[in-house]
Amino acid sequence: MIALIIIIASWSLFRRALHLLFDGVPEGIELDQIEASLLSLPGVQGLHDLHVWAMSTEENALTVHLVCEDGAGNSNFLLHQAAAVLGDRFGIRHITLQCESGEFSQHCQTNPGREKNSINQGIRQ
């Protein structure tokens, strides 16, 4: 009976630890909302290779390739805006952003739609 109580009480913790172990998207994180927020930033034409994972039970990390208008990727302003949106709205503070031109995006090895001739808006792996 005691073992059953321990199993029931620890099931939630075990499930979260297993999810963390397999690098699943953390609970409460909606990739579609993150994607829409990043695409709404001025200068962002598209994105690909969006990944979010838990670094611990309290901290999440994000990486993404942003397809930027000419000149927008050279500005720290876009990076500050993206970091603010991700931190304030989603609580993600450990981020890695890669700004790419539309031309570079077409040849980026991690872009699943790189064979297409147009910018791949909203592509997520």
Backbone as XML, in Angstrom:
<?xml version="1.0"?>
<chain id="A" units="angstrom">
  <residue number="1" name="MET">
    <atom name="N" x="0.824" y="-1.188" z="0.000"/>
    <atom name="CA" x="0.000" y="0.000" z="0.000"/>
    <atom name="C" x="0.876" y="1.262" z="0.000"/>
  </residue>
  <residue number="2" name="ILE">
    <atom name="N" x="1.944" y="1.247" z="0.783"/>
    <atom name="CA" x="2.849" y="2.395" z="0.845"/>
    <atom name="C" x="3.530" y="2.606" z="-0.510"/>
  </residue>
  <residue number="3" name="ALA">
    <atom name="N" x="3.954" y="1.517" z="-1.143"/>
    <atom name="CA" x="4.596" y="1.611" z="-2.457"/>
    <atom name="C" x="3.631" y="2.205" z="-3.482"/>
  </residue>
  <residue number="4" name="LEU">
    <atom name="N" x="2.375" y="1.841" z="-3.435"/>
    <atom name="CA" x="1.373" y="2.366" z="-4.351"/>
    <atom name="C" x="1.189" y="3.874" z="-4.149"/>
  </residue>
  <residue number="5" name="ILE">
    <atom name="N" x="1.157" y="4.310" z="-2.912"/>
    <atom name="CA" x="1.026" y="5.742" z="-2.615"/>
    <atom name="C" x="2.240" y="6.505" z="-3.146"/>
  </residue>
  <residue number="6" name="ILE">
    <atom name="N" x="3.436" y="5.951" z="-2.967"/>
    <atom name="CA" x="4.657" y="6.598" z="-3.458"/>
    <atom name="C" x="4.638" y="6.692" z="-4.974"/>
  </residue>
  <residue number="7" name="ILE">
    <atom name="N" x="4.225" y="5.628" z="-5.644"/>
    <atom name="CA" x="4.156" y="5.622" z="-7.113"/>
    <atom name="C" x="3.162" y="6.669" z="-7.609"/>
  </residue>
  <residue number="8" name="ILE">
    <atom name="N" x="1.997" y="6.715" z="-7.008"/>
    <atom name="CA" x="0.977" y="7.680" z="-7.416"/>
    <atom name="C" x="1.468" y="9.108" z="-7.175"/>
  </residue>
  <residue number="9" name="ALA">
    <atom name="N" x="2.076" y="9.345" z="-6.042"/>
    <atom name="CA" x="2.540" y="10.691" z="-5.688"/>
    <atom name="C" x="3.691" y="11.151" z="-6.579"/>
  </residue>
  <residue number="10" name="SER">
    <atom name="N" x="4.515" y="10.236" z="-7.037"/>
    <atom name="CA" x="5.691" y="10.619" z="-7.819"/>
    <atom name="C" x="5.474" y="10.499" z="-9.329"/>
  </residue>
  <residue number="11" name="TRP">
    <atom name="N" x="4.307" y="10.051" z="-9.768"/>
    <atom name="CA" x="4.064" y="9.855" z="-11.194"/>
    <atom name="C" x="4.245" y="11.150" z="-11.995"/>
  </residue>
  <residue number="12" name="SER">
    <atom name="N" x="3.712" y="12.257" z="-11.517"/>
    <atom name="CA" x="3.821" y="13.533" z="-12.218"/>
    <atom name="C" x="5.285" y="13.942" z="-12.363"/>
  </residue>
  <residue number="13" name="LEU">
    <atom name="N" x="6.050" y="13.813" z="-11.315"/>
    <atom name="CA" x="7.474" y="14.148" z="-11.359"/>
    <atom name="C" x="8.210" y="13.247" z="-12.343"/>
  </residue>
  <residue number="14" name="PHE">
    <atom name="N" x="7.902" y="11.959" z="-12.327"/>
    <atom name="CA" x="8.528" y="11.017" z="-13.252"/>
    <atom name="C" x="8.206" y="11.378" z="-14.704"/>
  </residue>
  <residue number="15" name="ARG">
    <atom name="N" x="6.951" y="11.730" z="-14.981"/>
    <atom name="CA" x="6.520" y="12.082" z="-16.329"/>
    <atom name="C" x="7.241" y="13.346" z="-16.819"/>
  </residue>
  <residue number="16" name="ARG">
    <atom name="N" x="7.355" y="14.365" z="-15.949"/>
    <atom name="CA" x="8.065" y="15.598" z="-16.322"/>
    <atom name="C" x="9.552" y="15.341" z="-16.550"/>
  </residue>
  <residue number="17" name="ALA">
    <atom name="N" x="10.155" y="14.502" z="-15.722"/>
    <atom name="CA" x="11.578" y="14.179" z="-15.877"/>
    <atom name="C" x="11.824" y="13.433" z="-17.192"/>
  </residue>
  <residue number="18" name="LEU">
    <atom name="N" x="10.924" y="12.529" z="-17.545"/>
    <atom name="CA" x="11.046" y="11.797" z="-18.804"/>
    <atom name="C" x="10.902" y="12.739" z="-19.996"/>
  </residue>
  <residue number="19" name="HIS">
    <atom name="N" x="9.970" y="13.669" z="-19.918"/>
    <atom name="CA" x="9.765" y="14.655" z="-20.979"/>
    <atom name="C" x="11.016" y="15.527" z="-21.130"/>
  </residue>
  <residue number="20" name="LEU">
    <atom name="N" x="11.598" y="15.942" z="-20.020"/>
    <atom name="CA" x="12.821" y="16.736" z="-20.021"/>
    <atom name="C" x="13.978" y="15.930" z="-20.622"/>
  </residue>
  <residue number="21" name="LEU">
    <atom name="N" x="14.061" y="14.659" z="-20.277"/>
    <atom name="CA" x="15.120" y="13.788" z="-20.771"/>
    <atom name="C" x="15.084" y="13.667" z="-22.291"/>
  </residue>
  <residue number="22" name="PHE">
    <atom name="N" x="13.896" y="13.611" z="-22.862"/>
    <atom name="CA" x="13.754" y="13.457" z="-24.310"/>
    <atom name="C" x="13.648" y="14.790" z="-25.051"/>
  </residue>
  <residue number="23" name="ASP">
    <atom name="N" x="13.981" y="15.887" z="-24.382"/>
    <atom name="CA" x="13.989" y="17.227" z="-24.996"/>
    <atom name="C" x="12.664" y="17.587" z="-25.645"/>
  </residue>
  <residue number="24" name="GLY">
    <atom name="N" x="11.574" y="17.246" z="-25.009"/>
    <atom name="CA" x="10.257" y="17.616" z="-25.519"/>
    <atom name="C" x="10.009" y="19.101" z="-25.317"/>
  </residue>
  <residue number="25" name="VAL">
    <atom name="N" x="9.080" y="19.645" z="-26.113"/>
    <atom name="CA" x="8.706" y="21.046" z="-25.941"/>
    <atom name="C" x="8.076" y="21.192" z="-24.559"/>
  </residue>
  <residue number="26" name="PRO">
    <atom name="N" x="8.549" y="22.130" z="-23.766"/>
    <atom name="CA" x="8.044" y="22.281" z="-22.395"/>
    <atom name="C" x="6.546" y="22.588" z="-22.363"/>
  </residue>
  <residue number="27" name="GLU">
    <atom name="N" x="5.894" y="22.150" z="-21.290"/>
    <atom name="CA" x="4.478" y="22.432" z="-21.101"/>
    <atom name="C" x="4.257" y="23.932" z="-21.059"/>
  </residue>
  <residue number="28" name="GLY">
    <atom name="N" x="3.154" y="24.371" z="-21.637"/>
    <atom name="CA" x="2.817" y="25.783" z="-21.633"/>
    <atom name="C" x="3.456" y="26.577" z="-22.760"/>
  </residue>
  <residue number="29" name="ILE">
    <atom name="N" x="4.312" y="25.951" z="-23.548"/>
    <atom name="CA" x="4.948" y="26.621" z="-24.679"/>
    <atom name="C" x="4.194" y="26.247" z="-25.946"/>
  </residue>
  <residue number="30" name="GLU">
    <atom name="N" x="3.672" y="27.245" z="-26.628"/>
    <atom name="CA" x="2.961" y="27.051" z="-27.889"/>
    <atom name="C" x="3.856" y="27.548" z="-29.022"/>
  </residue>
  <residue number="31" name="LEU">
    <atom name="N" x="4.394" y="26.617" z="-29.804"/>
    <atom name="CA" x="5.300" y="26.993" z="-30.885"/>
    <atom name="C" x="4.630" y="27.916" z="-31.895"/>
  </residue>
  <residue number="32" name="ASP">
    <atom name="N" x="3.339" y="27.710" z="-32.161"/>
    <atom name="CA" x="2.634" y="28.564" z="-33.121"/>
    <atom name="C" x="2.591" y="30.012" z="-32.645"/>
  </residue>
  <residue number="33" name="GLN">
    <atom name="N" x="2.423" y="30.215" z="-31.339"/>
    <atom name="CA" x="2.391" y="31.579" z="-30.797"/>
    <atom name="C" x="3.774" y="32.229" z="-30.865"/>
  </residue>
  <residue number="34" name="ILE">
    <atom name="N" x="4.803" y="31.460" z="-30.571"/>
    <atom name="CA" x="6.172" y="31.984" z="-30.670"/>
    <atom name="C" x="6.471" y="32.349" z="-32.122"/>
  </residue>
  <residue number="35" name="GLU">
    <atom name="N" x="6.114" y="31.455" z="-33.030"/>
    <atom name="CA" x="6.338" y="31.700" z="-34.455"/>
    <atom name="C" x="5.625" y="32.975" z="-34.908"/>
  </residue>
  <residue number="36" name="ALA">
    <atom name="N" x="4.363" y="33.121" z="-34.546"/>
    <atom name="CA" x="3.595" y="34.310" z="-34.944"/>
    <atom name="C" x="4.203" y="35.585" z="-34.356"/>
  </residue>
  <residue number="37" name="SER">
    <atom name="N" x="4.656" y="35.518" z="-33.114"/>
    <atom name="CA" x="5.263" y="36.698" z="-32.479"/>
    <atom name="C" x="6.547" y="37.116" z="-33.183"/>
  </residue>
  <residue number="38" name="LEU">
    <atom name="N" x="7.368" y="36.150" z="-33.542"/>
    <atom name="CA" x="8.621" y="36.475" z="-34.227"/>
    <atom name="C" x="8.357" y="36.983" z="-35.644"/>
  </residue>
  <residue number="39" name="LEU">
    <atom name="N" x="7.391" y="36.391" z="-36.329"/>
    <atom name="CA" x="7.071" y="36.825" z="-37.685"/>
    <atom name="C" x="6.459" y="38.223" z="-37.710"/>
  </residue>
  <residue number="40" name="SER">
    <atom name="N" x="5.888" y="38.653" z="-36.590"/>
    <atom name="CA" x="5.276" y="39.982" z="-36.539"/>
    <atom name="C" x="6.299" y="41.099" z="-36.313"/>
  </residue>
  <residue number="41" name="LEU">
    <atom name="N" x="7.526" y="40.746" z="-35.999"/>
    <atom name="CA" x="8.560" y="41.766" z="-35.777"/>
    <atom name="C" x="8.932" y="42.444" z="-37.097"/>
  </residue>
  <residue number="42" name="PRO">
    <atom name="N" x="9.088" y="43.765" z="-37.089"/>
    <atom name="CA" x="9.491" y="44.468" z="-38.308"/>
    <atom name="C" x="10.863" y="43.988" z="-38.773"/>
  </residue>
  <residue number="43" name="GLY">
    <atom name="N" x="10.948" y="43.655" z="-40.051"/>
    <atom name="CA" x="12.213" y="43.192" z="-40.619"/>
    <atom name="C" x="12.317" y="41.683" z="-40.729"/>
  </residue>
  <residue number="44" name="VAL">
    <atom name="N" x="11.389" y="40.929" z="-40.117"/>
    <atom name="CA" x="11.428" y="39.469" z="-40.192"/>
    <atom name="C" x="10.478" y="39.024" z="-41.298"/>
  </residue>
  <residue number="45" name="GLN">
    <atom name="N" x="11.022" y="38.348" z="-42.313"/>
    <atom name="CA" x="10.222" y="37.869" z="-43.441"/>
    <atom name="C" x="9.799" y="36.413" z="-43.276"/>
  </residue>
  <residue number="46" name="GLY">
    <atom name="N" x="10.520" y="35.666" z="-42.500"/>
    <atom name="CA" x="10.231" y="34.249" z="-42.320"/>
    <atom name="C" x="11.127" y="33.673" z="-41.246"/>
  </residue>
  <residue number="47" name="LEU">
    <atom name="N" x="10.934" y="32.390" z="-40.972"/>
    <atom name="CA" x="11.797" y="31.711" z="-40.005"/>
    <atom name="C" x="11.799" y="30.226" z="-40.293"/>
  </residue>
  <residue number="48" name="HIS">
    <atom name="N" x="12.811" y="29.565" z="-39.791"/>
    <atom name="CA" x="12.872" y="28.106" z="-39.862"/>
    <atom name="C" x="13.753" y="27.605" z="-38.730"/>
  </residue>
  <residue number="49" name="ASP">
    <atom name="N" x="13.725" y="26.333" z="-38.528"/>
    <atom name="CA" x="14.561" y="25.679" z="-37.514"/>
    <atom name="C" x="14.274" y="26.209" z="-36.113"/>
  </residue>
  <residue number="50" name="LEU">
    <atom name="N" x="13.000" y="26.345" z="-35.781"/>
    <atom name="CA" x="12.588" y="26.807" z="-34.454"/>
    <atom name="C" x="12.579" y="25.618" z="-33.498"/>
  </residue>
  <residue number="51" name="HIS">
    <atom name="N" x="13.351" y="25.731" z="-32.433"/>
    <atom name="CA" x="13.424" y="24.668" z="-31.419"/>
    <atom name="C" x="13.312" y="25.285" z="-30.034"/>
  </residue>
  <residue number="52" name="VAL">
    <atom name="N" x="12.505" y="24.689" z="-29.178"/>
    <atom name="CA" x="12.392" y="25.107" z="-27.777"/>
    <atom name="C" x="12.510" y="23.838" z="-26.936"/>
  </residue>
  <residue number="53" name="TRP">
    <atom name="N" x="13.323" y="23.899" z="-25.900"/>
    <atom name="CA" x="13.482" y="22.762" z="-24.999"/>
    <atom name="C" x="13.737" y="23.268" z="-23.596"/>
  </residue>
  <residue number="54" name="ALA">
    <atom name="N" x="13.517" y="22.389" z="-22.645"/>
    <atom name="CA" x="13.727" y="22.733" z="-21.240"/>
    <atom name="C" x="15.172" y="22.454" z="-20.857"/>
  </residue>
  <residue number="55" name="MET">
    <atom name="N" x="15.799" y="23.449" z="-20.245"/>
    <atom name="CA" x="17.151" y="23.259" z="-19.721"/>
    <atom name="C" x="17.089" y="22.731" z="-18.294"/>
  </residue>
  <residue number="56" name="SER">
    <atom name="N" x="15.993" y="23.040" z="-17.631"/>
    <atom name="CA" x="15.731" y="22.560" z="-16.277"/>
    <atom name="C" x="14.220" y="22.666" z="-16.083"/>
  </residue>
  <residue number="57" name="THR">
    <atom name="N" x="13.759" y="22.409" z="-14.889"/>
    <atom name="CA" x="12.328" y="22.520" z="-14.639"/>
    <atom name="C" x="11.861" y="23.963" z="-14.609"/>
  </residue>
  <residue number="58" name="GLU">
    <atom name="N" x="12.800" y="24.909" z="-14.538"/>
    <atom name="CA" x="12.464" y="26.326" z="-14.431"/>
    <atom name="C" x="12.912" y="27.178" z="-15.617"/>
  </residue>
  <residue number="59" name="GLU">
    <atom name="N" x="13.806" y="26.662" z="-16.464"/>
    <atom name="CA" x="14.397" y="27.478" z="-17.522"/>
    <atom name="C" x="14.297" y="26.782" z="-18.875"/>
  </residue>
  <residue number="60" name="ASN">
    <atom name="N" x="13.840" y="27.539" z="-19.881"/>
    <atom name="CA" x="13.724" y="27.028" z="-21.240"/>
    <atom name="C" x="14.726" y="27.728" z="-22.143"/>
  </residue>
  <residue number="61" name="ALA">
    <atom name="N" x="15.055" y="27.075" z="-23.242"/>
    <atom name="CA" x="15.972" y="27.644" z="-24.224"/>
    <atom name="C" x="15.307" y="27.594" z="-25.598"/>
  </residue>
  <residue number="62" name="LEU">
    <atom name="N" x="15.751" y="28.491" z="-26.487"/>
    <atom name="CA" x="15.185" y="28.575" z="-27.827"/>
    <atom name="C" x="16.285" y="28.874" z="-28.824"/>
  </residue>
  <residue number="63" name="THR">
    <atom name="N" x="16.215" y="28.230" z="-29.981"/>
    <atom name="CA" x="17.047" y="28.591" z="-31.119"/>
    <atom name="C" x="16.133" y="28.741" z="-32.327"/>
  </residue>
  <residue number="64" name="VAL">
    <atom name="N" x="16.487" y="29.669" z="-33.218"/>
    <atom name="CA" x="15.696" y="29.882" z="-34.433"/>
    <atom name="C" x="16.538" y="30.611" z="-35.469"/>
  </residue>
  <residue number="65" name="HIS">
    <atom name="N" x="16.282" y="30.312" z="-36.731"/>
    <atom name="CA" x="16.863" y="31.046" z="-37.839"/>
    <atom name="C" x="15.792" y="32.021" z="-38.330"/>
  </residue>
  <residue number="66" name="LEU">
    <atom name="N" x="16.107" y="33.311" z="-38.306"/>
    <atom name="CA" x="15.189" y="34.341" z="-38.781"/>
    <atom name="C" x="15.617" y="34.789" z="-40.172"/>
  </residue>
  <residue number="67" name="VAL">
    <atom name="N" x="14.678" y="34.786" z="-41.112"/>
    <atom name="CA" x="14.943" y="35.311" z="-42.443"/>
    <atom name="C" x="14.600" y="36.795" z="-42.384"/>
  </residue>
  <residue number="68" name="CYS">
    <atom name="N" x="15.630" y="37.641" z="-42.533"/>
    <atom name="CA" x="15.479" y="39.084" z="-42.312"/>
    <atom name="C" x="15.555" y="39.844" z="-43.626"/>
  </residue>
  <residue number="69" name="GLU">
    <atom name="N" x="14.835" y="40.978" z="-43.653"/>
    <atom name="CA" x="14.946" y="41.891" z="-44.784"/>
    <atom name="C" x="16.383" y="42.373" z="-44.880"/>
  </residue>
  <residue number="70" name="ASP">
    <atom name="N" x="16.782" y="42.795" z="-46.052"/>
    <atom name="CA" x="18.140" y="43.307" z="-46.226"/>
    <atom name="C" x="18.423" y="44.400" z="-45.209"/>
  </residue>
  <residue number="71" name="GLY">
    <atom name="N" x="19.497" y="44.260" z="-44.491"/>
    <atom name="CA" x="19.904" y="45.258" z="-43.506"/>
    <atom name="C" x="19.306" y="45.035" z="-42.123"/>
  </residue>
  <residue number="72" name="ALA">
    <atom name="N" x="18.168" y="44.369" z="-42.015"/>
    <atom name="CA" x="17.539" y="44.190" z="-40.703"/>
    <atom name="C" x="18.349" y="43.257" z="-39.815"/>
  </residue>
  <residue number="73" name="GLY">
    <atom name="N" x="18.987" y="42.258" z="-40.415"/>
    <atom name="CA" x="19.774" y="41.307" z="-39.640"/>
    <atom name="C" x="21.067" y="41.892" z="-39.113"/>
  </residue>
  <residue number="74" name="ASN">
    <atom name="N" x="21.462" y="43.042" z="-39.650"/>
    <atom name="CA" x="22.689" y="43.687" z="-39.191"/>
    <atom name="C" x="22.440" y="44.598" z="-38.005"/>
  </residue>
  <residue number="75" name="SER">
    <atom name="N" x="21.206" y="44.728" z="-37.603"/>
    <atom name="CA" x="20.850" y="45.668" z="-36.551"/>
    <atom name="C" x="20.614" y="44.938" z="-35.232"/>
  </residue>
  <residue number="76" name="ASN">
    <atom name="N" x="21.224" y="45.461" z="-34.183"/>
    <atom name="CA" x="20.966" y="44.895" z="-32.860"/>
    <atom name="C" x="19.538" y="45.181" z="-32.404"/>
  </residue>
  <residue number="77" name="PHE">
    <atom name="N" x="18.884" y="46.157" z="-33.030"/>
    <atom name="CA" x="17.519" y="46.507" z="-32.661"/>
    <atom name="C" x="16.586" y="45.312" z="-32.827"/>
  </residue>
  <residue number="78" name="LEU">
    <atom name="N" x="16.698" y="44.598" z="-33.930"/>
    <atom name="CA" x="15.869" y="43.418" z="-34.163"/>
    <atom name="C" x="16.141" y="42.346" z="-33.111"/>
  </residue>
  <residue number="79" name="LEU">
    <atom name="N" x="17.402" y="42.149" z="-32.783"/>
    <atom name="CA" x="17.755" y="41.147" z="-31.774"/>
    <atom name="C" x="17.192" y="41.528" z="-30.407"/>
  </residue>
  <residue number="80" name="HIS">
    <atom name="N" x="17.260" y="42.808" z="-30.057"/>
    <atom name="CA" x="16.700" y="43.275" z="-28.792"/>
    <atom name="C" x="15.183" y="43.090" z="-28.761"/>
  </residue>
  <residue number="81" name="GLN">
    <atom name="N" x="14.522" y="43.397" z="-29.883"/>
    <atom name="CA" x="13.070" y="43.218" z="-29.957"/>
    <atom name="C" x="12.692" y="41.750" z="-29.783"/>
  </residue>
  <residue number="82" name="ALA">
    <atom name="N" x="13.383" y="40.866" z="-30.484"/>
    <atom name="CA" x="13.093" y="39.435" z="-30.399"/>
    <atom name="C" x="13.336" y="38.921" z="-28.980"/>
  </residue>
  <residue number="83" name="ALA">
    <atom name="N" x="14.437" y="39.329" z="-28.375"/>
    <atom name="CA" x="14.740" y="38.901" z="-27.007"/>
    <atom name="C" x="13.684" y="39.401" z="-26.030"/>
  </residue>
  <residue number="84" name="ALA">
    <atom name="N" x="13.213" y="40.629" z="-26.218"/>
    <atom name="CA" x="12.185" y="41.188" z="-25.331"/>
    <atom name="C" x="10.875" y="40.421" z="-25.464"/>
  </residue>
  <residue number="85" name="VAL">
    <atom name="N" x="10.466" y="40.132" z="-26.690"/>
    <atom name="CA" x="9.218" y="39.383" z="-26.909"/>
    <atom name="C" x="9.320" y="37.991" z="-26.297"/>
  </residue>
  <residue number="86" name="LEU">
    <atom name="N" x="10.419" y="37.314" z="-26.549"/>
    <atom name="CA" x="10.576" y="35.954" z="-26.033"/>
    <atom name="C" x="10.661" y="35.932" z="-24.512"/>
  </residue>
  <residue number="87" name="GLY">
    <atom name="N" x="11.325" y="36.915" z="-23.931"/>
    <atom name="CA" x="11.446" y="36.970" z="-22.480"/>
    <atom name="C" x="10.165" y="37.398" z="-21.794"/>
  </residue>
  <residue number="88" name="ASP">
    <atom name="N" x="9.575" y="38.485" z="-22.279"/>
    <atom name="CA" x="8.385" y="39.043" z="-21.625"/>
    <atom name="C" x="7.146" y="38.186" z="-21.833"/>
  </residue>
  <residue number="89" name="ARG">
    <atom name="N" x="6.932" y="37.731" z="-23.049"/>
    <atom name="CA" x="5.685" y="37.019" z="-23.352"/>
    <atom name="C" x="5.750" y="35.533" z="-23.028"/>
  </residue>
  <residue number="90" name="PHE">
    <atom name="N" x="6.934" y="34.921" z="-23.230"/>
    <atom name="CA" x="7.043" y="33.470" z="-23.092"/>
    <atom name="C" x="7.971" y="33.030" z="-21.964"/>
  </residue>
  <residue number="91" name="GLY">
    <atom name="N" x="8.661" y="33.969" z="-21.334"/>
    <atom name="CA" x="9.547" y="33.630" z="-20.233"/>
    <atom name="C" x="10.816" y="32.912" z="-20.669"/>
  </residue>
  <residue number="92" name="ILE">
    <atom name="N" x="11.157" y="33.021" z="-21.950"/>
    <atom name="CA" x="12.363" y="32.362" z="-22.475"/>
    <atom name="C" x="13.471" y="33.401" z="-22.539"/>
  </residue>
  <residue number="93" name="ARG">
    <atom name="N" x="14.523" y="33.178" z="-21.766"/>
    <atom name="CA" x="15.606" y="34.151" z="-21.701"/>
    <atom name="C" x="16.915" y="33.608" z="-22.285"/>
  </residue>
  <residue number="94" name="HIS">
    <atom name="N" x="17.007" y="32.308" z="-22.437"/>
    <atom name="CA" x="18.207" y="31.703" z="-23.023"/>
    <atom name="C" x="17.900" y="31.456" z="-24.504"/>
  </residue>
  <residue number="95" name="ILE">
    <atom name="N" x="18.312" y="32.404" z="-25.363"/>
    <atom name="CA" x="17.947" y="32.320" z="-26.770"/>
    <atom name="C" x="19.175" y="32.425" z="-27.669"/>
  </residue>
  <residue number="96" name="THR">
    <atom name="N" x="19.089" y="31.786" z="-28.809"/>
    <atom name="CA" x="20.098" y="31.914" z="-29.852"/>
    <atom name="C" x="19.357" y="32.225" z="-31.144"/>
  </residue>
  <residue number="97" name="LEU">
    <atom name="N" x="19.652" y="33.385" z="-31.728"/>
    <atom name="CA" x="19.007" y="33.827" z="-32.956"/>
    <atom name="C" x="20.039" y="33.891" z="-34.071"/>
  </residue>
  <residue number="98" name="GLN">
    <atom name="N" x="19.685" y="33.377" z="-35.225"/>
    <atom name="CA" x="20.536" y="33.513" z="-36.396"/>
    <atom name="C" x="19.747" y="34.276" z="-37.443"/>
  </residue>
  <residue number="99" name="CYS">
    <atom name="N" x="20.237" y="35.448" z="-37.819"/>
    <atom name="CA" x="19.589" y="36.243" z="-38.865"/>
    <atom name="C" x="20.204" y="35.876" z="-40.211"/>
  </residue>
  <residue number="100" name="GLU">
    <atom name="N" x="19.336" y="35.619" z="-41.175"/>
    <atom name="CA" x="19.773" y="35.238" z="-42.512"/>
    <atom name="C" x="19.068" y="36.117" z="-43.537"/>
  </residue>
  <residue number="101" name="SER">
    <atom name="N" x="19.732" y="36.332" z="-44.652"/>
    <atom name="CA" x="19.061" y="36.985" z="-45.777"/>
    <atom name="C" x="18.193" y="35.938" z="-46.468"/>
  </residue>
  <residue number="102" name="GLY">
    <atom name="N" x="17.268" y="36.387" z="-47.293"/>
    <atom name="CA" x="16.443" y="35.451" z="-48.049"/>
    <atom name="C" x="17.288" y="34.562" z="-48.937"/>
  </residue>
  <residue number="103" name="GLU">
    <atom name="N" x="18.336" y="35.130" z="-49.529"/>
    <atom name="CA" x="19.221" y="34.359" z="-50.402"/>
    <atom name="C" x="19.956" y="33.270" z="-49.617"/>
  </residue>
  <residue number="104" name="PHE">
    <atom name="N" x="20.504" y="33.649" z="-48.457"/>
    <atom name="CA" x="21.218" y="32.657" z="-47.648"/>
    <atom name="C" x="20.271" y="31.560" z="-47.187"/>
  </residue>
  <residue number="105" name="SER">
    <atom name="N" x="19.039" y="31.944" z="-46.821"/>
    <atom name="CA" x="18.055" y="30.982" z="-46.342"/>
    <atom name="C" x="17.779" y="29.895" z="-47.371"/>
  </residue>
  <residue number="106" name="GLN">
    <atom name="N" x="17.838" y="30.260" z="-48.659"/>
    <atom name="CA" x="17.586" y="29.287" z="-49.725"/>
    <atom name="C" x="18.663" y="28.208" z="-49.783"/>
  </residue>
  <residue number="107" name="HIS">
    <atom name="N" x="19.828" y="28.505" z="-49.224"/>
    <atom name="CA" x="20.941" y="27.559" z="-49.266"/>
    <atom name="C" x="21.300" y="27.012" z="-47.888"/>
  </residue>
  <residue number="108" name="CYS">
    <atom name="N" x="20.596" y="27.461" z="-46.853"/>
    <atom name="CA" x="20.873" y="27.004" z="-45.492"/>
    <atom name="C" x="20.563" y="25.520" z="-45.389"/>
  </residue>
  <residue number="109" name="GLN">
    <atom name="N" x="21.496" y="24.753" z="-44.926"/>
    <atom name="CA" x="21.343" y="23.300" z="-44.856"/>
    <atom name="C" x="20.242" y="22.849" z="-43.902"/>
  </residue>
  <residue number="110" name="THR">
    <atom name="N" x="19.896" y="23.672" z="-42.925"/>
    <atom name="CA" x="18.858" y="23.274" z="-41.969"/>
    <atom name="C" x="17.465" y="23.714" z="-42.386"/>
  </residue>
  <residue number="111" name="ASN">
    <atom name="N" x="17.347" y="24.444" z="-43.504"/>
    <atom name="CA" x="16.042" y="24.905" z="-43.969"/>
    <atom name="C" x="15.394" y="23.800" z="-44.792"/>
  </residue>
  <residue number="112" name="PRO">
    <atom name="N" x="14.297" y="23.210" z="-44.300"/>
    <atom name="CA" x="13.687" y="22.084" z="-45.009"/>
    <atom name="C" x="13.101" y="22.478" z="-46.362"/>
  </residue>
  <residue number="113" name="GLY">
    <atom name="N" x="12.842" y="23.752" z="-46.604"/>
    <atom name="CA" x="12.264" y="24.177" z="-47.868"/>
    <atom name="C" x="13.267" y="24.892" z="-48.743"/>
  </residue>
  <residue number="114" name="ARG">
    <atom name="N" x="14.550" y="24.636" z="-48.553"/>
    <atom name="CA" x="15.578" y="25.422" z="-49.234"/>
    <atom name="C" x="15.582" y="25.228" z="-50.747"/>
  </residue>
  <residue number="115" name="GLU">
    <atom name="N" x="14.943" y="24.183" z="-51.262"/>
    <atom name="CA" x="14.930" y="23.977" z="-52.706"/>
    <atom name="C" x="13.958" y="24.923" z="-53.408"/>
  </residue>
  <residue number="116" name="LYS">
    <atom name="N" x="13.043" y="25.519" z="-52.654"/>
    <atom name="CA" x="12.056" y="26.408" z="-53.251"/>
    <atom name="C" x="12.703" y="27.737" z="-53.625"/>
  </residue>
  <residue number="117" name="ASN">
    <atom name="N" x="12.095" y="28.449" z="-54.534"/>
    <atom name="CA" x="12.650" y="29.716" z="-55.000"/>
    <atom name="C" x="12.178" y="30.908" z="-54.183"/>
  </residue>
  <residue number="118" name="SER">
    <atom name="N" x="11.116" y="30.767" z="-53.387"/>
    <atom name="CA" x="10.627" y="31.890" z="-52.611"/>
    <atom name="C" x="11.017" y="31.717" z="-51.159"/>
  </residue>
  <residue number="119" name="ILE">
    <atom name="N" x="10.916" y="32.795" z="-50.410"/>
    <atom name="CA" x="11.233" y="32.744" z="-48.983"/>
    <atom name="C" x="10.215" y="31.864" z="-48.292"/>
  </residue>
  <residue number="120" name="ASN">
    <atom name="N" x="10.683" y="31.015" z="-47.419"/>
    <atom name="CA" x="9.822" y="30.043" z="-46.738"/>
    <atom name="C" x="9.320" y="30.644" z="-45.441"/>
  </residue>
  <residue number="121" name="GLN">
    <atom name="N" x="8.193" y="31.301" z="-45.499"/>
    <atom name="CA" x="7.662" y="31.935" z="-44.313"/>
    <atom name="C" x="7.020" y="30.875" z="-43.428"/>
  </residue>
  <residue number="122" name="GLY">
    <atom name="N" x="7.366" y="30.949" z="-42.160"/>
    <atom name="CA" x="6.716" y="30.115" z="-41.175"/>
    <atom name="C" x="7.142" y="28.662" z="-41.190"/>
  </residue>
  <residue number="123" name="ILE">
    <atom name="N" x="8.232" y="28.321" z="-41.813"/>
    <atom name="CA" x="8.660" y="26.930" z="-41.816"/>
    <atom name="C" x="9.298" y="26.616" z="-40.470"/>
  </residue>
  <residue number="124" name="ARG">
    <atom name="N" x="8.903" y="25.514" z="-39.904"/>
    <atom name="CA" x="9.417" y="25.117" z="-38.604"/>
    <atom name="C" x="9.718" y="23.639" z="-38.674"/>
  </residue>
  <residue number="125" name="GLN">
    <atom name="N" x="10.864" y="23.256" z="-38.174"/>
    <atom name="CA" x="11.225" y="21.848" z="-38.159"/>
    <atom name="C" x="10.827" y="21.227" z="-36.867"/>
  </residue>
</chain>
